[in-house]
Short mmCIF file of C-alpha atoms in Angstrom, two decimals:
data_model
loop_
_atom_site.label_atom_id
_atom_site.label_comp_id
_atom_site.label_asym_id
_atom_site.label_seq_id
_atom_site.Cartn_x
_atom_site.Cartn_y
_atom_site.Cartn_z
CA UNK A 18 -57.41 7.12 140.75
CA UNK A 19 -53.92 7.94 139.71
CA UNK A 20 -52.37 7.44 136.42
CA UNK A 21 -50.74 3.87 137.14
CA UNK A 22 -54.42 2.68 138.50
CA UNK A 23 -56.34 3.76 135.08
CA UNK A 24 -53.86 2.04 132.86
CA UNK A 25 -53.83 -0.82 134.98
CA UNK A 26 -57.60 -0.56 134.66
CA UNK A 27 -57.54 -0.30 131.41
CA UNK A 28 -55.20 -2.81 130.36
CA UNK A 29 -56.94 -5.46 132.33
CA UNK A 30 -60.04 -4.37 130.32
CA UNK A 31 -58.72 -4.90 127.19
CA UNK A 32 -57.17 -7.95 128.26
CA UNK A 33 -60.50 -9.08 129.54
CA UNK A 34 -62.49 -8.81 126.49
CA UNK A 35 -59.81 -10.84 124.64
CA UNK A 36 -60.17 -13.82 126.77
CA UNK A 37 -64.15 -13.06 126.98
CA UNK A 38 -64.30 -13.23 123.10
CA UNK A 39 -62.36 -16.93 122.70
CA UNK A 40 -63.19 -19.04 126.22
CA UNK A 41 -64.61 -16.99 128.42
CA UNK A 42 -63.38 -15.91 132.05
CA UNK A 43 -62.57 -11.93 131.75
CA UNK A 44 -63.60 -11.68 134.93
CA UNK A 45 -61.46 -13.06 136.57
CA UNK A 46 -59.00 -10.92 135.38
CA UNK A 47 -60.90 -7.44 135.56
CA UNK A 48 -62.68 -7.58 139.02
CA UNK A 49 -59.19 -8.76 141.10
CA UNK A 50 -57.71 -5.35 139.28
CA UNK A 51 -61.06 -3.34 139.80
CA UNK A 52 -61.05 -4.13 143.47
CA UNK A 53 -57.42 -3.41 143.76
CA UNK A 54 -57.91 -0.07 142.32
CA UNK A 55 -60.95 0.76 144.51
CA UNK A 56 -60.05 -1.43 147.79
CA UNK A 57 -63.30 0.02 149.46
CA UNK A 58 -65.50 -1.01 146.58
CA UNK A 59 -68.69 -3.29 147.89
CA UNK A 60 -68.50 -6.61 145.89
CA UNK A 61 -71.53 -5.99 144.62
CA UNK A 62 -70.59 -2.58 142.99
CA UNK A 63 -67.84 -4.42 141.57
CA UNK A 64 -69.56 -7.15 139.81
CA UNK A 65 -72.36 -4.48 138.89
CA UNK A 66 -69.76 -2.16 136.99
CA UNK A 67 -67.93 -4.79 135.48
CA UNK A 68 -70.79 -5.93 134.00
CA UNK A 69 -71.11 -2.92 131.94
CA UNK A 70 -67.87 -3.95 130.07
CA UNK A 71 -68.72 -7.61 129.76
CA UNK A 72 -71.98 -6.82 128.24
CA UNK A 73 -70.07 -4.73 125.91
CA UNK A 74 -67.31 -7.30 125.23
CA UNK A 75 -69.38 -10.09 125.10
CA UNK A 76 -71.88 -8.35 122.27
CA UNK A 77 -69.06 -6.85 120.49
CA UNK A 78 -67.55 -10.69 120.21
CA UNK A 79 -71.03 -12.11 119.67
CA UNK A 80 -71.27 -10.06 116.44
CA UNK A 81 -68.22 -10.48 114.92
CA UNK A 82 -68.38 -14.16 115.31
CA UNK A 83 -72.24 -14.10 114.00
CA UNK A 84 -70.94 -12.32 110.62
CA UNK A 85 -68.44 -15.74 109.95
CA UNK A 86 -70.37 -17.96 111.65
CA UNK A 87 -73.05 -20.13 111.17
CA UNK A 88 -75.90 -19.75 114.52
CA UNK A 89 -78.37 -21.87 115.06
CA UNK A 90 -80.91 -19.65 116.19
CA UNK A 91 -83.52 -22.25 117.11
CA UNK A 92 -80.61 -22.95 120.64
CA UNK A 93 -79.89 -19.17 120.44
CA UNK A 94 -83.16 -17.55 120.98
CA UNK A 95 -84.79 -19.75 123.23
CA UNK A 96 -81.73 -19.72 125.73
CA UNK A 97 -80.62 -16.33 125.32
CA UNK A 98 -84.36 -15.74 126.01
CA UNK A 99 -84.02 -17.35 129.29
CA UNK A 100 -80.72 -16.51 130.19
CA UNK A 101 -81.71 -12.66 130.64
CA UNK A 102 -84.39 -13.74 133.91
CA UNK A 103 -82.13 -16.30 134.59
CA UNK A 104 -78.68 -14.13 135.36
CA UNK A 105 -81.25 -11.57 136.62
CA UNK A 106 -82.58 -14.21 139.47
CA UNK A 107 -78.31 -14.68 140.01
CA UNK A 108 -77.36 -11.25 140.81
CA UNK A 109 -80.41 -11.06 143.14
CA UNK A 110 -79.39 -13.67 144.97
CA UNK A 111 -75.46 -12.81 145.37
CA UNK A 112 -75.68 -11.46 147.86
CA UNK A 113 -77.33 -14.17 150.01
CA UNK A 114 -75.07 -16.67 149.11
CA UNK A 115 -71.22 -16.78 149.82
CA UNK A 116 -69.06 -17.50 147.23
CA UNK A 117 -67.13 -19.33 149.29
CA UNK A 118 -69.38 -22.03 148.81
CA UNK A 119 -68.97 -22.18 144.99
CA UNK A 120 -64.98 -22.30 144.83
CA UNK A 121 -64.56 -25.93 145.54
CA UNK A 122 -67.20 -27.29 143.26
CA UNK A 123 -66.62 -24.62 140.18
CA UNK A 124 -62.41 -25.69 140.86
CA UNK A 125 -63.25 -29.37 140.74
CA UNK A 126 -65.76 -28.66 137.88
CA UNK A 127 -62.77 -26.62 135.74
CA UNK A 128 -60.21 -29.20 136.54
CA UNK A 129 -62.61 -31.75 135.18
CA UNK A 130 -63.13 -30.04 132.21
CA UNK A 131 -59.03 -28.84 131.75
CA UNK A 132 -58.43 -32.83 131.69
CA UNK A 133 -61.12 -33.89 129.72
CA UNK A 134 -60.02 -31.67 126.51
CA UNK A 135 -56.20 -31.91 127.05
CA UNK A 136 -56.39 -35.69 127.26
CA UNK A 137 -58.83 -35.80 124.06
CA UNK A 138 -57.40 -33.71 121.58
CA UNK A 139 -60.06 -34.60 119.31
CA UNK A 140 -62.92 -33.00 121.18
CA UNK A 141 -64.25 -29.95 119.89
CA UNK A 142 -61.62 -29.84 116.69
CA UNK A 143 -63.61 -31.89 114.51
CA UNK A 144 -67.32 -32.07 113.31
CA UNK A 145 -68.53 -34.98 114.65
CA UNK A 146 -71.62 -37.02 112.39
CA UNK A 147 -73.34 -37.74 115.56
CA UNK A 148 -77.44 -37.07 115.42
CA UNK A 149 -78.50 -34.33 117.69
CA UNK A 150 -81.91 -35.24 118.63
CA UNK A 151 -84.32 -32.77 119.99
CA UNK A 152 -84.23 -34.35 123.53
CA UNK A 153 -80.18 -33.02 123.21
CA UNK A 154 -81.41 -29.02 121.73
CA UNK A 155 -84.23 -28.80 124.87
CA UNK A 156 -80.97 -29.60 127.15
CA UNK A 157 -78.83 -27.27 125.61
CA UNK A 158 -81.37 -24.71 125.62
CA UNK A 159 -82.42 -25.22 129.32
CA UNK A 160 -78.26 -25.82 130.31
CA UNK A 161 -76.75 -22.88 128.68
CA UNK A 162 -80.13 -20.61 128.84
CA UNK A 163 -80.71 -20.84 132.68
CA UNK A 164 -78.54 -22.69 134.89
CA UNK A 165 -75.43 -21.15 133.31
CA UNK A 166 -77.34 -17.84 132.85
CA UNK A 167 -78.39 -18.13 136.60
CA UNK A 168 -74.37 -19.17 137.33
CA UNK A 169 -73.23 -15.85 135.75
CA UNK A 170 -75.56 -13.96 137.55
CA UNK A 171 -74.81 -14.73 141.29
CA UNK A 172 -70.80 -15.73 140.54
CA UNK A 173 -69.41 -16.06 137.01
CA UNK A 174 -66.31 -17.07 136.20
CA UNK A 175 -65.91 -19.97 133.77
CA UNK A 176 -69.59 -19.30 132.30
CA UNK A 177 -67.93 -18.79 128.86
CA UNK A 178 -65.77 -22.12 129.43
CA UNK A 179 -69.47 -23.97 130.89
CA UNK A 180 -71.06 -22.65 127.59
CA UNK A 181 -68.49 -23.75 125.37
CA UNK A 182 -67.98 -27.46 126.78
CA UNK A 183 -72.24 -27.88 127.07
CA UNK A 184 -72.64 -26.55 123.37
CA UNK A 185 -69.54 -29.14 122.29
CA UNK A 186 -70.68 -31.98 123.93
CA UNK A 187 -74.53 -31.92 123.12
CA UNK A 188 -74.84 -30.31 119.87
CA UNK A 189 -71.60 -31.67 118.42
CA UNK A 190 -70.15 -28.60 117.13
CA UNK A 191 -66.08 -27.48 116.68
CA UNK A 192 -65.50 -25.38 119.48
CA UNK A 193 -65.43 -22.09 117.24
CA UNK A 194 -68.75 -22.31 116.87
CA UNK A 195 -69.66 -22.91 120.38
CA UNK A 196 -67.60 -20.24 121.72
CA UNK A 197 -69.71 -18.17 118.93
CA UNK A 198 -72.49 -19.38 120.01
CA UNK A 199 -71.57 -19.20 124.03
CA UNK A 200 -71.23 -15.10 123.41
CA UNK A 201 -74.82 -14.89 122.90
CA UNK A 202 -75.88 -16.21 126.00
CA UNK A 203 -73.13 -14.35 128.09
CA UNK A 204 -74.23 -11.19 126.50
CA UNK A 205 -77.71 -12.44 127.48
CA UNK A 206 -77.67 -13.39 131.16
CA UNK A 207 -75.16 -10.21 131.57
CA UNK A 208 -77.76 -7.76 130.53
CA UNK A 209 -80.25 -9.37 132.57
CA UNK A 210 -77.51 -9.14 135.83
CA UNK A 211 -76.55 -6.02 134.96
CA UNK A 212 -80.40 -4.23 135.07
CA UNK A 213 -80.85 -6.27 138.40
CA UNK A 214 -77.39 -4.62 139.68
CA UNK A 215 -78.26 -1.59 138.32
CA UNK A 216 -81.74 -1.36 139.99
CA UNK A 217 -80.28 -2.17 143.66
CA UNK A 218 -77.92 1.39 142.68
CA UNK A 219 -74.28 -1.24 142.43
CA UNK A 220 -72.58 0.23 139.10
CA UNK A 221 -70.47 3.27 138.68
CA UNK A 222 -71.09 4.04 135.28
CA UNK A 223 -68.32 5.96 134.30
CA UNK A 224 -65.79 3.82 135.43
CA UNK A 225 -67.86 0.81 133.89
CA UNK A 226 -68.16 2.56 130.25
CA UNK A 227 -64.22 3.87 130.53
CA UNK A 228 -63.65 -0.05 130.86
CA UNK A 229 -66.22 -0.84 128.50
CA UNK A 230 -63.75 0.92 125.52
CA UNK A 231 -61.22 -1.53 126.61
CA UNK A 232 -63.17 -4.80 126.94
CA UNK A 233 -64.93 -3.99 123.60
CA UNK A 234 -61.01 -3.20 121.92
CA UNK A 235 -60.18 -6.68 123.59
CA UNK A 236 -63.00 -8.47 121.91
CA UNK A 237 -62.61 -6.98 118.54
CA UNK A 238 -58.71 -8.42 118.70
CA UNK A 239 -59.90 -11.74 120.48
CA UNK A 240 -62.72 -12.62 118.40
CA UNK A 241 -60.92 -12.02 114.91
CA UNK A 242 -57.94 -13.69 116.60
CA UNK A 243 -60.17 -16.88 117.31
CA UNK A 244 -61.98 -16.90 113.39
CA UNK A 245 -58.67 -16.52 112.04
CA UNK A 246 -56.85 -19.20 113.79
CA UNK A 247 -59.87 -22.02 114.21
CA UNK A 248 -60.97 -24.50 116.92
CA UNK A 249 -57.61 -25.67 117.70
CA UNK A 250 -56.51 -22.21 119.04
CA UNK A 251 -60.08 -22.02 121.34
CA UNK A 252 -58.94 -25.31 122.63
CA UNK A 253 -55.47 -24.25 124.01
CA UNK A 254 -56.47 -20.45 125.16
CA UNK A 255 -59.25 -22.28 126.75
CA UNK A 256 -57.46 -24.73 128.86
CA UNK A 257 -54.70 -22.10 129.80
CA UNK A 258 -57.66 -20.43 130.99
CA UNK A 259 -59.11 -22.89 133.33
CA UNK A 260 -55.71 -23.34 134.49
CA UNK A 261 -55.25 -19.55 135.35
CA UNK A 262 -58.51 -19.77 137.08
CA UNK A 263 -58.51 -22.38 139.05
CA UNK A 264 -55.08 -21.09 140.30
CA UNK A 265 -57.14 -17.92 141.53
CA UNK A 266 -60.26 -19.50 142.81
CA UNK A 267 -57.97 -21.35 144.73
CA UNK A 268 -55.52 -19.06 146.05
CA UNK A 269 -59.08 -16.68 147.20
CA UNK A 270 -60.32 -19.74 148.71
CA UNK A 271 -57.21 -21.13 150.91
CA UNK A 272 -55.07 -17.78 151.10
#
């Protein structure tokens, strides 16, 4: 790598972790500059390293948020319990399954969710008084825990934004808190991705710790960035966010 590729590197790291701490969606930003950088880099070695700096980010985020934050540990555990299997059983099976098939669902999925918040402004800025009953905790727990864990695992991007709208919607909370509580699980279903990646020999560990300084420098900024300002700062990075990557997903899809 020359000098121009590592601070590009670098820079997308940092700017990765900073989105990863408030919505979610680094990704999409780090592996497009990872592969550019390394244009004979396997996919799979790609996702593999980069999950060494979202693990990084995501944890980093996940504990600054828990220090201001209140957690409800009785969604937490459970689903950050089965999120680690769950992104695990993902990354085994990326490579199986083309992601081609994803882009048109996640896009209409994201575009969905873009509308849904910018035509309610209310959503997700206000504590609502509406009962959460257990039948509503088992679905967040088996949601965010393993389908989105599994999601992570064999694609990715837009978990954080999945997390966020599942955790909003079903337990009621401002979207601060689910974007607090949305860190958990990434950091979660990452680790168990990142062993599985890991195992099959896909991560360059150097280059995945050098970019794990600048995701966990991005979350630091993003996460105190996101406490300070409130939900209603979440809500616009987030829907700039499934705006920036929907324009992607689209552009790999039909390009």
């Amino acid at each position: 790598m020359d000098f121009i590729d590592v601070v590009g590197l670098l820079t997308a790291a940092v700017a990765a972790g900073w989105v990863d701490a408030v919505v979610g969606g680094g990704g999409v930003l780090l592996i497009p500059v990872l592969l550019l950088s390394f244009p004979h880099l396997p996919p799979a070695t790609a996702l593999g390293t980069n999950k060494i700096a979202a693990i990084t980010g995501t944890a980093t985020a996940a504990a600054m948020y828990a220090r201001r934050t209140t957690l409800d540990r009785k969604i937490l555990v459970p689903a950050a319990a089965c999120a680690v299997p769950a992104g695990a059983l993902g990354a085994l099976s990326a490579a199986t399954v083309p992601t081609s098939y994803f882009r048109p669902v996640i896009m209409v999925l994201l575009i969905s969710v873009a509308l849904f918040v910018a035509l309610k402004p209310s959503f997700g800025t206000q504590t609502l008084s509406r009962e959460v009953t257990r039948r509503r905790r088992v679905v967040a727990v088996l949601l965010g825990g393993c389908v989105v864990g599994f999601y992570d695992g064999l694609f990715g991007p837009g978990v954080g934004t999945f997390l966020i709208i599942s955790f909003t919607t079903l337990l009621a909370t401002q979207f601060l808190e689910s974007a607090a509580m949305s860190k958990v699980i990434n950091a979660s279903s990452n680790l168990g991705a990142l062993l599985v990646f890991a195992l099959q020999g896909n991560v360059l560990w150097a280059l995945g710790l050098g970019m794990a300084v600048g995701n966990v420098t991005g979350a630091l900024i993003g996460s105190r960035m996101a406490l300070k300002k409130g939900s209603g700062f979440v809500r616009t990075v987030l829907v700039l966010v499934v705006v920036g990557m929907v324009t992607k997903m689209a552009f790999d899809q039909f390009a």
